[in-house]
Amino acid sequence: MESLKHYIPYTHMIATVFGLIELGLTCYLVSPWWRAPGIYAFMLFSSVWTLLALIYIALFPPYFPKMFQRTIALALEWITMIFWFAGSIALAVWFGSPSCGADVFCGCVEAATAFGFLLWVTFLFIVIVDTMATLKGRARSQRAKPVVGV
């Protein structure tokens, strides 16, 4: 698991790119509606949430180390992963699997669903690696320390 830890910064970059793509797609989906369907709004919220969470997770450790808490970062990763799973499943169920043809809006919904699942898989990888590293670190810190001089 330690060798996978080196891929986390690259995974953060991939998640940022996918998050920006998803933000653009969901903005397009919400734009023609005065009151957008709830699932479109949730996917838009998830995109913004992802970008804000990635700012904390990826940029705070090197630039603001005193403000960074590993447990908060892990909780943000878990919540973001759950948001993407729930939103992508809900969007896939709500929209179904029509044949879009040349309909741009339909294709945009399908692309938003696909990128939602890609973001879920990306955050699933981040969560697994960071949770294992955190649990391994706690196990090390909870070992009994040898008593010297007894």
mmCIF file of C-alpha atoms in Angstrom:
data_model
loop_
_atom_site.group_PDB
_atom_site.id
_atom_site.type_symbol
_atom_site.label_atom_id
_atom_site.label_comp_id
_atom_site.label_asym_id
_atom_site.label_seq_id
_atom_site.Cartn_x
_atom_site.Cartn_y
_atom_site.Cartn_z
ATOM 1 C CA MET A 1 0.000 0.000 0.000
ATOM 2 C CA GLU A 2 2.960 2.296 0.589
ATOM 3 C CA SER A 3 3.881 2.221 -3.103
ATOM 4 C CA LEU A 4 0.394 3.460 -4.051
ATOM 5 C CA LYS A 5 0.828 6.528 -1.813
ATOM 6 C CA HIS A 6 3.103 8.032 -4.476
ATOM 7 C CA TYR A 7 0.198 8.138 -6.934
ATOM 8 C CA ILE A 8 -2.024 10.295 -4.711
ATOM 9 C CA PRO A 9 -0.793 13.706 -6.002
ATOM 10 C CA TYR A 10 -1.408 12.564 -9.584
ATOM 11 C CA THR A 11 -4.819 11.276 -8.585
ATOM 12 C CA HIS A 12 -5.608 14.678 -7.061
ATOM 13 C CA MET A 13 -4.695 16.314 -10.380
ATOM 14 C CA ILE A 14 -6.893 13.873 -12.297
ATOM 15 C CA ALA A 15 -9.766 14.494 -9.871
ATOM 16 C CA THR A 16 -9.348 18.250 -10.342
ATOM 17 C CA VAL A 17 -9.523 17.956 -14.130
ATOM 18 C CA PHE A 18 -12.531 15.623 -13.944
ATOM 19 C CA GLY A 19 -14.158 17.949 -11.399
ATOM 20 C CA LEU A 20 -13.757 20.936 -13.717
ATOM 21 C CA ILE A 21 -15.198 18.948 -16.625
ATOM 22 C CA GLU A 22 -18.118 17.833 -14.463
ATOM 23 C CA LEU A 23 -18.655 21.427 -13.322
ATOM 24 C CA GLY A 24 -18.922 22.570 -16.931
ATOM 25 C CA LEU A 25 -21.281 19.745 -17.869
ATOM 26 C CA THR A 26 -23.583 20.263 -14.902
ATOM 27 C CA CYS A 27 -23.611 24.053 -15.401
ATOM 28 C CA TYR A 28 -24.798 23.378 -18.937
ATOM 29 C CA LEU A 29 -27.481 21.001 -17.630
ATOM 30 C CA VAL A 30 -28.746 23.472 -15.039
ATOM 31 C CA SER A 31 -28.644 26.557 -17.294
ATOM 32 C CA PRO A 32 -31.881 26.085 -19.306
ATOM 33 C CA TRP A 33 -33.974 25.483 -16.190
ATOM 34 C CA TRP A 34 -35.375 28.113 -13.895
ATOM 35 C CA ARG A 35 -35.857 25.403 -11.279
ATOM 36 C CA ALA A 36 -33.466 22.660 -12.299
ATOM 37 C CA PRO A 37 -34.272 19.060 -11.378
ATOM 38 C CA GLY A 38 -32.786 18.167 -8.017
ATOM 39 C CA ILE A 39 -30.311 15.661 -9.396
ATOM 40 C CA TYR A 40 -28.762 18.243 -11.734
ATOM 41 C CA ALA A 41 -28.419 20.651 -8.831
ATOM 42 C CA PHE A 42 -26.893 17.938 -6.644
ATOM 43 C CA MET A 43 -24.324 17.068 -9.289
ATOM 44 C CA LEU A 44 -23.474 20.768 -9.617
ATOM 45 C CA PHE A 45 -23.097 20.971 -5.821
ATOM 46 C CA SER A 46 -20.891 17.861 -5.868
ATOM 47 C CA SER A 47 -18.635 19.460 -8.481
ATOM 48 C CA VAL A 48 -18.153 22.600 -6.404
ATOM 49 C CA TRP A 49 -17.739 20.515 -3.229
ATOM 50 C CA THR A 50 -15.071 18.407 -4.945
ATOM 51 C CA LEU A 51 -13.036 21.412 -6.015
ATOM 52 C CA LEU A 52 -13.227 22.958 -2.525
ATOM 53 C CA ALA A 53 -12.327 19.644 -0.877
ATOM 54 C CA LEU A 54 -9.381 19.185 -3.239
ATOM 55 C CA ILE A 55 -8.114 22.651 -2.366
ATOM 56 C CA TYR A 56 -8.002 21.606 1.293
ATOM 57 C CA ILE A 57 -6.699 18.084 0.689
ATOM 58 C CA ALA A 58 -4.017 18.870 -1.878
ATOM 59 C CA LEU A 59 -2.919 22.450 -1.195
ATOM 60 C CA PHE A 60 -3.115 22.855 2.566
ATOM 61 C CA PRO A 61 -0.432 20.295 3.574
ATOM 62 C CA PRO A 62 2.431 21.976 1.676
ATOM 63 C CA TYR A 63 1.332 25.611 2.076
ATOM 64 C CA PHE A 64 -0.613 25.715 5.367
ATOM 65 C CA PRO A 65 0.606 22.704 7.392
ATOM 66 C CA LYS A 66 -0.563 24.107 10.747
ATOM 67 C CA MET A 67 -4.135 24.373 9.483
ATOM 68 C CA PHE A 68 -4.197 20.870 7.963
ATOM 69 C CA GLN A 69 -5.791 18.005 9.916
ATOM 70 C CA ARG A 70 -5.390 14.501 8.489
ATOM 71 C CA THR A 71 -8.690 13.306 9.994
ATOM 72 C CA ILE A 72 -10.623 16.180 8.422
ATOM 73 C CA ALA A 73 -9.017 15.463 5.047
ATOM 74 C CA LEU A 74 -9.945 11.794 5.327
ATOM 75 C CA ALA A 75 -13.534 12.695 6.235
ATOM 76 C CA LEU A 76 -13.733 15.052 3.237
ATOM 77 C CA GLU A 77 -12.484 12.279 0.959
ATOM 78 C CA TRP A 78 -15.062 9.811 2.290
ATOM 79 C CA ILE A 79 -17.914 12.326 1.977
ATOM 80 C CA THR A 80 -16.864 13.285 -1.557
ATOM 81 C CA MET A 81 -16.684 9.635 -2.604
ATOM 82 C CA ILE A 82 -20.196 9.020 -1.238
ATOM 83 C CA PHE A 83 -21.525 12.158 -2.970
ATOM 84 C CA TRP A 84 -20.205 11.004 -6.335
ATOM 85 C CA PHE A 85 -21.521 7.481 -5.934
ATOM 86 C CA ALA A 86 -24.976 8.660 -4.867
ATOM 87 C CA GLY A 87 -25.193 11.402 -7.491
ATOM 88 C CA SER A 88 -24.008 9.243 -10.361
ATOM 89 C CA ILE A 89 -26.383 6.408 -9.498
ATOM 90 C CA ALA A 90 -29.294 8.835 -9.088
ATOM 91 C CA LEU A 91 -28.539 10.567 -12.397
ATOM 92 C CA ALA A 92 -28.210 7.237 -14.224
ATOM 93 C CA VAL A 93 -31.494 5.978 -12.775
ATOM 94 C CA TRP A 94 -33.340 9.261 -13.353
ATOM 95 C CA PHE A 95 -32.224 9.698 -16.957
ATOM 96 C CA GLY A 96 -32.070 6.045 -17.979
ATOM 97 C CA SER A 97 -30.239 4.929 -21.106
ATOM 98 C CA PRO A 98 -31.863 6.536 -24.132
ATOM 99 C CA SER A 99 -30.279 6.633 -27.551
ATOM 100 C CA CYS A 100 -29.407 10.294 -27.891
ATOM 101 C CA GLY A 101 -28.613 10.559 -31.553
ATOM 102 C CA ALA A 102 -27.742 14.196 -32.220
ATOM 103 C CA ASP A 103 -29.392 15.587 -29.056
ATOM 104 C CA VAL A 104 -26.690 17.629 -27.317
ATOM 105 C CA PHE A 105 -28.523 17.887 -23.990
ATOM 106 C CA CYS A 106 -28.986 14.111 -23.822
ATOM 107 C CA GLY A 107 -25.315 13.561 -24.647
ATOM 108 C CA CYS A 108 -24.348 16.036 -21.955
ATOM 109 C CA VAL A 109 -26.364 14.100 -19.358
ATOM 110 C CA GLU A 110 -24.655 10.880 -20.410
ATOM 111 C CA ALA A 111 -21.228 12.548 -20.217
ATOM 112 C CA ALA A 112 -22.047 13.978 -16.783
ATOM 113 C CA THR A 113 -23.044 10.503 -15.611
ATOM 114 C CA ALA A 114 -19.841 8.974 -16.983
ATOM 115 C CA PHE A 115 -17.593 11.624 -15.426
ATOM 116 C CA GLY A 116 -19.496 11.260 -12.161
ATOM 117 C CA PHE A 117 -18.602 7.580 -12.080
ATOM 118 C CA LEU A 118 -15.000 8.366 -13.023
ATOM 119 C CA LEU A 119 -14.827 10.804 -10.112
ATOM 120 C CA TRP A 120 -16.302 8.163 -7.818
ATOM 121 C CA VAL A 121 -13.625 5.653 -8.855
ATOM 122 C CA THR A 122 -10.918 8.293 -8.446
ATOM 123 C CA PHE A 123 -12.048 9.158 -4.931
ATOM 124 C CA LEU A 124 -12.505 5.469 -4.107
ATOM 125 C CA PHE A 125 -8.794 4.971 -4.861
ATOM 126 C CA ILE A 126 -7.845 8.040 -2.791
ATOM 127 C CA VAL A 127 -10.010 6.898 0.134
ATOM 128 C CA ILE A 128 -8.625 3.354 0.153
ATOM 129 C CA VAL A 129 -4.991 4.468 0.035
ATOM 130 C CA ASP A 130 -5.376 7.259 2.596
ATOM 131 C CA THR A 131 -7.503 5.179 4.982
ATOM 132 C CA MET A 132 -4.974 2.348 4.925
ATOM 133 C CA ALA A 133 -2.120 4.806 5.515
ATOM 134 C CA THR A 134 -3.989 6.461 8.378
ATOM 135 C CA LEU A 135 -4.859 3.140 10.017
ATOM 136 C CA LYS A 136 -1.301 1.933 9.611
ATOM 137 C CA GLY A 137 -0.005 5.147 11.192
ATOM 138 C CA ARG A 138 -2.375 4.799 14.158
ATOM 139 C CA ALA A 139 -1.357 1.199 14.691
ATOM 140 C CA ARG A 140 2.284 2.278 14.830
ATOM 141 C CA SER A 141 1.583 5.073 17.283
ATOM 142 C CA GLN A 142 -0.436 2.816 19.596
ATOM 143 C CA ARG A 143 2.292 0.213 20.092
ATOM 144 C CA ALA A 144 3.681 -0.053 23.573
ATOM 145 C CA LYS A 145 6.835 1.951 24.027
ATOM 146 C CA PRO A 146 9.711 0.140 25.748
ATOM 147 C CA VAL A 147 10.441 1.418 29.231
ATOM 148 C CA VAL A 148 14.062 2.382 29.605
ATOM 149 C CA GLY A 149 15.795 2.162 32.952
ATOM 150 C CA VAL A 150 13.485 -0.239 34.753
#
